[in-house]
Amino acid sequence: MGASESRPTLVPPFERLGEWTLSRVEKLLADYLAKDLDFGLDYHGLSSILDGDKEWSERIIKAFGSQNGLINVLSFITGACLVVSGTPDEKAALCFKAFDFSGTGSISMDETTIMFMCALRGFSMMTGNSQAPTDEAMEICTIELYKSLEKDNYSKLTKEEFLKWVVLKLHLDNSKDLTWINFHQVFGMKSNDLSAKAPDAARHNSSDQIASSDSTLS
């Protein structure tokens, strides 16, 4: 599956995720599922899958801007999946697994949209982006995905179909082609740090690719 891509810079309190592997995130998801916890966790619940670290759990929930002391744990898990080292297909497969609630290897259209929302908002929070993708943008991604597969709104999406779409969406031939610049731009996220380092030609090329993808929705 090729070499894994470089990791993004993480902001407090997520820096320690830079030491994690994808296997560690897989364990996090497995522990969450095994404990049959709710989607919304307080710091006690979150610490139960973070080796009992209540102090870090409190800081994570605060960083996510929770108004009720709860965190959407799937946003944390899938966000962590995106920021650790790993190939795009491995990361996409793990995000998919987190939302395959029935364990059938397929998810609904609504679950697909929620997966996009959770994963990319978690990613945005952990990398310090000022603007996460909007709900509308994530709905458009789901519509684009379903239209590309000629599926109706009631059809299920399989993991294999999703993995193929990820490669096309990110314009990848192999994992080393994934950069955090094109990842941000394809999914409509802003990053002053990354954009400032991007050559003008690369930024223009990515913008053209996004426009080409979006034109299929019209």
Short mmCIF file of C-alpha atoms in Angstrom, two decimals:
data_model
loop_
_atom_site.label_atom_id
_atom_site.label_comp_id
_atom_site.label_asym_id
_atom_site.label_seq_id
_atom_site.Cartn_x
_atom_site.Cartn_y
_atom_site.Cartn_z
CA MET A 1 0.00 0.00 0.00
CA GLY A 2 3.03 2.26 -0.17
CA ALA A 3 4.73 4.54 2.30
CA SER A 4 2.66 6.49 4.78
CA GLU A 5 2.37 10.25 4.52
CA SER A 6 3.86 12.82 6.87
CA ARG A 7 1.89 13.81 9.93
CA PRO A 8 0.32 17.24 10.50
CA THR A 9 1.29 19.56 13.33
CA LEU A 10 -0.97 19.01 16.35
CA VAL A 11 -2.12 21.66 18.81
CA PRO A 12 -2.57 21.28 22.60
CA PRO A 13 -3.79 19.04 24.13
CA PHE A 14 -3.49 16.64 21.20
CA GLU A 15 0.30 16.61 20.80
CA ARG A 16 0.72 13.15 22.25
CA LEU A 17 -1.32 11.72 19.37
CA GLY A 18 1.80 12.40 17.32
CA GLU A 19 3.35 9.42 19.11
CA TRP A 20 0.41 7.14 18.35
CA THR A 21 0.19 4.58 15.57
CA LEU A 22 -2.91 3.57 13.67
CA SER A 23 -2.89 0.36 15.71
CA ARG A 24 -3.29 2.46 18.85
CA VAL A 25 -6.37 4.14 17.36
CA GLU A 26 -7.73 0.71 16.40
CA LYS A 27 -7.36 -0.32 20.04
CA LEU A 28 -9.13 2.87 21.12
CA LEU A 29 -12.09 2.01 18.89
CA ALA A 30 -12.07 -1.63 20.02
CA ASP A 31 -12.09 -0.59 23.69
CA TYR A 32 -14.95 1.84 23.07
CA LEU A 33 -17.03 -0.83 21.34
CA ALA A 34 -16.21 -3.49 23.93
CA LYS A 35 -17.36 -1.23 26.77
CA ASP A 36 -20.60 -0.42 24.88
CA LEU A 37 -20.32 3.26 25.80
CA ASP A 38 -22.57 6.10 24.66
CA PHE A 39 -21.66 8.40 21.77
CA GLY A 40 -21.40 11.33 24.18
CA LEU A 41 -18.82 10.79 26.93
CA ASP A 42 -17.82 12.88 29.94
CA TYR A 43 -14.25 12.83 31.18
CA HIS A 44 -14.88 9.71 33.27
CA GLY A 45 -16.11 7.80 30.22
CA LEU A 46 -13.39 9.11 27.95
CA SER A 47 -10.67 8.30 30.47
CA SER A 48 -11.92 4.71 30.60
CA ILE A 49 -10.60 4.21 27.06
CA LEU A 50 -7.55 6.46 27.54
CA ASP A 51 -5.77 4.34 30.13
CA GLY A 52 -7.56 6.09 32.99
CA ASP A 53 -6.01 9.49 32.21
CA LYS A 54 -8.71 11.81 33.57
CA GLU A 55 -6.58 14.96 33.36
CA TRP A 56 -5.96 14.52 29.63
CA SER A 57 -9.59 13.55 29.09
CA GLU A 58 -10.76 16.79 30.72
CA ARG A 59 -8.39 18.82 28.55
CA ILE A 60 -9.59 17.06 25.39
CA ILE A 61 -13.26 17.72 26.16
CA LYS A 62 -12.50 21.36 26.95
CA ALA A 63 -10.55 21.74 23.69
CA PHE A 64 -13.53 20.41 21.73
CA GLY A 65 -15.56 23.32 23.13
CA SER A 66 -18.18 21.19 24.83
CA GLN A 67 -21.07 23.12 26.34
CA ASN A 68 -22.35 20.21 28.41
CA GLY A 69 -19.17 18.46 29.50
CA LEU A 70 -19.55 15.73 26.87
CA ILE A 71 -17.53 14.88 23.79
CA ASN A 72 -18.64 13.08 20.64
CA VAL A 73 -16.27 10.17 21.08
CA LEU A 74 -16.47 9.12 17.42
CA SER A 75 -15.25 12.57 16.41
CA PHE A 76 -12.26 12.09 18.70
CA ILE A 77 -11.55 8.55 17.48
CA THR A 78 -11.88 9.25 13.76
CA GLY A 79 -10.05 12.57 14.10
CA ALA A 80 -7.19 10.71 15.78
CA CYS A 81 -7.29 8.20 12.94
CA LEU A 82 -6.64 10.99 10.43
CA VAL A 83 -3.75 12.64 12.29
CA VAL A 84 -1.65 9.57 13.08
CA SER A 85 0.71 7.98 10.58
CA GLY A 86 -0.86 5.53 8.15
CA THR A 87 -1.91 5.06 4.55
CA PRO A 88 -5.11 6.69 3.23
CA ASP A 89 -6.85 3.36 2.64
CA GLU A 90 -6.02 2.14 6.16
CA LYS A 91 -7.37 5.35 7.68
CA ALA A 92 -10.49 5.33 5.52
CA ALA A 93 -11.16 1.70 6.45
CA LEU A 94 -10.91 2.46 10.17
CA CYS A 95 -13.20 5.50 9.92
CA PHE A 96 -15.68 3.35 8.02
CA LYS A 97 -15.51 0.64 10.69
CA ALA A 98 -16.32 3.19 13.40
CA PHE A 99 -19.67 3.90 11.70
CA ASP A 100 -20.50 0.36 10.62
CA PHE A 101 -22.79 0.00 13.61
CA SER A 102 -24.43 -3.17 12.30
CA GLY A 103 -21.13 -4.87 11.49
CA THR A 104 -22.34 -5.75 7.99
CA GLY A 105 -19.56 -4.00 6.06
CA SER A 106 -21.94 -1.30 4.85
CA ILE A 107 -23.29 2.04 6.08
CA SER A 108 -26.27 4.21 5.17
CA MET A 109 -26.25 7.59 3.45
CA ASP A 110 -26.92 9.38 6.76
CA GLU A 111 -24.15 7.44 8.48
CA THR A 112 -21.79 8.39 5.66
CA THR A 113 -22.52 12.10 6.14
CA ILE A 114 -22.09 11.84 9.91
CA MET A 115 -18.81 9.99 9.40
CA PHE A 116 -17.51 12.87 7.27
CA MET A 117 -18.67 15.43 9.84
CA CYS A 118 -17.14 13.64 12.81
CA ALA A 119 -13.81 12.73 11.22
CA LEU A 120 -13.10 16.08 9.59
CA ARG A 121 -14.22 18.15 12.57
CA GLY A 122 -12.03 16.04 14.83
CA PHE A 123 -9.15 16.50 12.40
CA SER A 124 -9.75 20.27 12.30
CA MET A 125 -9.80 20.52 16.09
CA MET A 126 -6.60 18.52 16.51
CA THR A 127 -4.69 20.49 13.88
CA GLY A 128 -5.90 23.91 15.05
CA ASN A 129 -7.85 24.87 11.95
CA SER A 130 -10.04 27.92 12.31
CA GLN A 131 -12.78 26.56 10.07
CA ALA A 132 -14.03 22.99 9.87
CA PRO A 133 -16.11 21.87 6.89
CA THR A 134 -19.77 22.84 7.12
CA ASP A 135 -22.64 20.38 7.39
CA GLU A 136 -23.66 21.40 3.87
CA ALA A 137 -20.18 20.66 2.51
CA MET A 138 -20.23 17.21 4.07
CA GLU A 139 -23.70 16.52 2.67
CA ILE A 140 -22.39 17.50 -0.77
CA CYS A 141 -19.50 15.05 -0.35
CA THR A 142 -21.97 12.28 0.42
CA ILE A 143 -24.17 13.19 -2.55
CA GLU A 144 -21.11 13.26 -4.81
CA LEU A 145 -20.07 9.85 -3.52
CA TYR A 146 -23.50 8.31 -4.05
CA LYS A 147 -23.93 9.86 -7.49
CA SER A 148 -20.54 8.55 -8.60
CA LEU A 149 -21.72 5.05 -7.70
CA GLU A 150 -25.20 5.57 -9.17
CA LYS A 151 -26.78 4.78 -5.82
CA ASP A 152 -30.12 6.06 -4.57
CA ASN A 153 -30.56 7.63 -1.14
CA TYR A 154 -31.72 4.37 0.40
CA SER A 155 -28.79 2.24 -0.74
CA LYS A 156 -25.98 1.12 1.52
CA LEU A 157 -22.34 2.02 0.89
CA THR A 158 -19.81 -0.81 1.16
CA LYS A 159 -16.30 -0.41 2.52
CA GLU A 160 -14.77 -1.33 -0.84
CA GLU A 161 -16.82 1.34 -2.62
CA PHE A 162 -15.81 3.93 -0.04
CA LEU A 163 -12.10 3.13 -0.29
CA LYS A 164 -12.16 3.48 -4.08
CA TRP A 165 -13.92 6.83 -3.80
CA VAL A 166 -11.37 8.14 -1.27
CA VAL A 167 -8.54 7.50 -3.74
CA LEU A 168 -10.42 9.35 -6.50
CA LYS A 169 -11.51 12.21 -4.23
CA LEU A 170 -7.97 12.89 -3.04
CA HIS A 171 -6.55 12.36 -6.55
CA LEU A 172 -4.16 9.67 -5.34
CA ASP A 173 -2.20 7.02 -7.18
CA ASN A 174 -0.55 5.85 -3.97
CA SER A 175 -0.27 6.94 -0.35
CA LYS A 176 2.81 9.12 -0.79
CA ASP A 177 0.74 11.47 -2.97
CA LEU A 178 -1.34 12.54 0.05
CA THR A 179 -0.29 15.89 1.49
CA TRP A 180 -2.06 17.80 4.23
CA ILE A 181 -2.36 20.74 1.84
CA ASN A 182 -4.49 18.90 -0.72
CA PHE A 183 -6.40 17.12 2.05
CA HIS A 184 -7.42 20.47 3.56
CA GLN A 185 -8.31 22.01 0.23
CA VAL A 186 -10.29 19.09 -1.16
CA PHE A 187 -12.52 19.02 1.92
CA GLY A 188 -12.87 22.79 2.20
CA MET A 189 -10.83 23.33 5.37
CA LYS A 190 -8.66 26.38 5.95
CA SER A 191 -5.17 26.22 7.40
CA ASN A 192 -3.10 29.38 7.44
CA ASP A 193 0.04 27.47 8.37
CA LEU A 194 -0.21 24.91 5.58
CA SER A 195 -1.54 27.26 2.92
CA ALA A 196 1.27 29.72 3.54
CA LYS A 197 3.80 27.01 2.78
CA ALA A 198 2.10 25.80 -0.38
CA PRO A 199 3.53 26.92 -3.74
CA ASP A 200 1.09 29.03 -5.74
CA ALA A 201 1.05 26.49 -8.56
CA ALA A 202 0.10 23.69 -6.18
CA ARG A 203 -2.69 25.77 -4.65
CA HIS A 204 -4.08 26.63 -8.09
CA ASN A 205 -3.88 23.01 -9.21
CA SER A 206 -5.76 21.79 -6.14
CA SER A 207 -8.43 24.46 -6.63
CA ASP A 208 -8.91 23.34 -10.22
CA GLN A 209 -9.28 19.72 -9.08
CA ILE A 210 -11.90 20.66 -6.51
CA ALA A 211 -13.85 22.68 -9.06
CA SER A 212 -13.76 19.73 -11.43
CA SER A 213 -15.09 17.38 -8.75
CA ASP A 214 -17.84 19.78 -7.70
CA SER A 215 -19.00 20.24 -11.28
CA THR A 216 -20.34 16.68 -11.26
CA LEU A 217 -23.03 17.81 -8.81
CA SER A 218 -24.52 20.43 -11.09
#
